[in-house]
XYZ file of C-alpha atoms in Angstrom:
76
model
C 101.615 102.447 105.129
C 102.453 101.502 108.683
C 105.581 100.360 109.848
C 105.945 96.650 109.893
C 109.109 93.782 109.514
C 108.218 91.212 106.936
C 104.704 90.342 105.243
C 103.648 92.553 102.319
C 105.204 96.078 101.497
C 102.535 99.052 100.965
C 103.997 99.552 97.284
C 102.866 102.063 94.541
C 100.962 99.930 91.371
C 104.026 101.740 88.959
C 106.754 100.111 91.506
C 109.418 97.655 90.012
C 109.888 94.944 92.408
C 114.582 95.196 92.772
C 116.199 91.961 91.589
C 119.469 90.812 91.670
C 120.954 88.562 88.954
C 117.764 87.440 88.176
C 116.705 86.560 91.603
C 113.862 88.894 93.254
C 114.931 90.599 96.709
C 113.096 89.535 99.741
C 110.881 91.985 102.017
C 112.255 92.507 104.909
C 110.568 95.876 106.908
C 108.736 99.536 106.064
C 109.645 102.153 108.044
C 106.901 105.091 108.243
C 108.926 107.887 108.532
C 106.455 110.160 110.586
C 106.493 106.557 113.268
C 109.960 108.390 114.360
C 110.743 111.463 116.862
C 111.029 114.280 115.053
C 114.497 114.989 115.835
C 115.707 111.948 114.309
C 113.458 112.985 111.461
C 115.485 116.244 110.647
C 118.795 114.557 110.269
C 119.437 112.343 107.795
C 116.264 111.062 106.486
C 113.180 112.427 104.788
C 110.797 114.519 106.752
C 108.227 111.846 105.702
C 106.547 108.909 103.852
C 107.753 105.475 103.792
C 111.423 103.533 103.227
C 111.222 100.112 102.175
C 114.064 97.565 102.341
C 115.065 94.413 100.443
C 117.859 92.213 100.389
C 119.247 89.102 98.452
C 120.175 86.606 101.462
C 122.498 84.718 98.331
C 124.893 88.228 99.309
C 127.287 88.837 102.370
C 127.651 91.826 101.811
C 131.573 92.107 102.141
C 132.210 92.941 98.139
C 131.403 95.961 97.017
C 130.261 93.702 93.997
C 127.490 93.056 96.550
C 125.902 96.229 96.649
C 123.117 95.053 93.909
C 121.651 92.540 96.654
C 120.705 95.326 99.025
C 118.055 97.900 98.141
C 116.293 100.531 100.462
C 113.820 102.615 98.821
C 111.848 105.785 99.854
C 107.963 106.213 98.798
C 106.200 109.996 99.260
C-alpha cells in the first residue's frame, strides 16, 4: 500500500466499499502512514498502516447532516 491520490485503493477482500444514500463514495488518496516523519507519526495518528479517504462530491459539507458523505478509514 503506497501512498497515492486517486486510482485504486489497496483495500482488504472483507472491506465494505462507504456509501451515502445509496450513492458509493469516490476515492480520493491513501496515505501510508510509515511515508510520514516520525514525529508527526506520534501525535495524532496511528504509528502505522494505511488511511484511506472517500467523499460524496453531492455533499458541502456545511450540515452536520453531511457527515455521512465523508469517510476516512484506517487499514493495519
Amino acid at each position: 500500500g503506497a501512498s497515492k491520490l486517486g486510482g485504486l485503493p489497496d483495500l482488504p477482500d472483507s472491506f465494505i466499499w462507504p456509501v451515502n444514500k445509496g450513492r458509493a463514495l469516490a476515492f480520493i488518496a491513501q496515505l501510508n502512514l510509515s511515508d510520514l516523519p516520525e514525529k508527526n507519526r506520534k501525535s495524532l495518528l496511528p504509528g502505522s498502516g494505511l488511511l484511506s479517504f472517500f467523499y460524496d462530491d453531492s455533499v458541502w459539507g456545511f450540515d452536520p447532516a453531511d457527515k455521512a458523505g465523508f469517510r476516512v478509514v484506517h487499514f493495519d
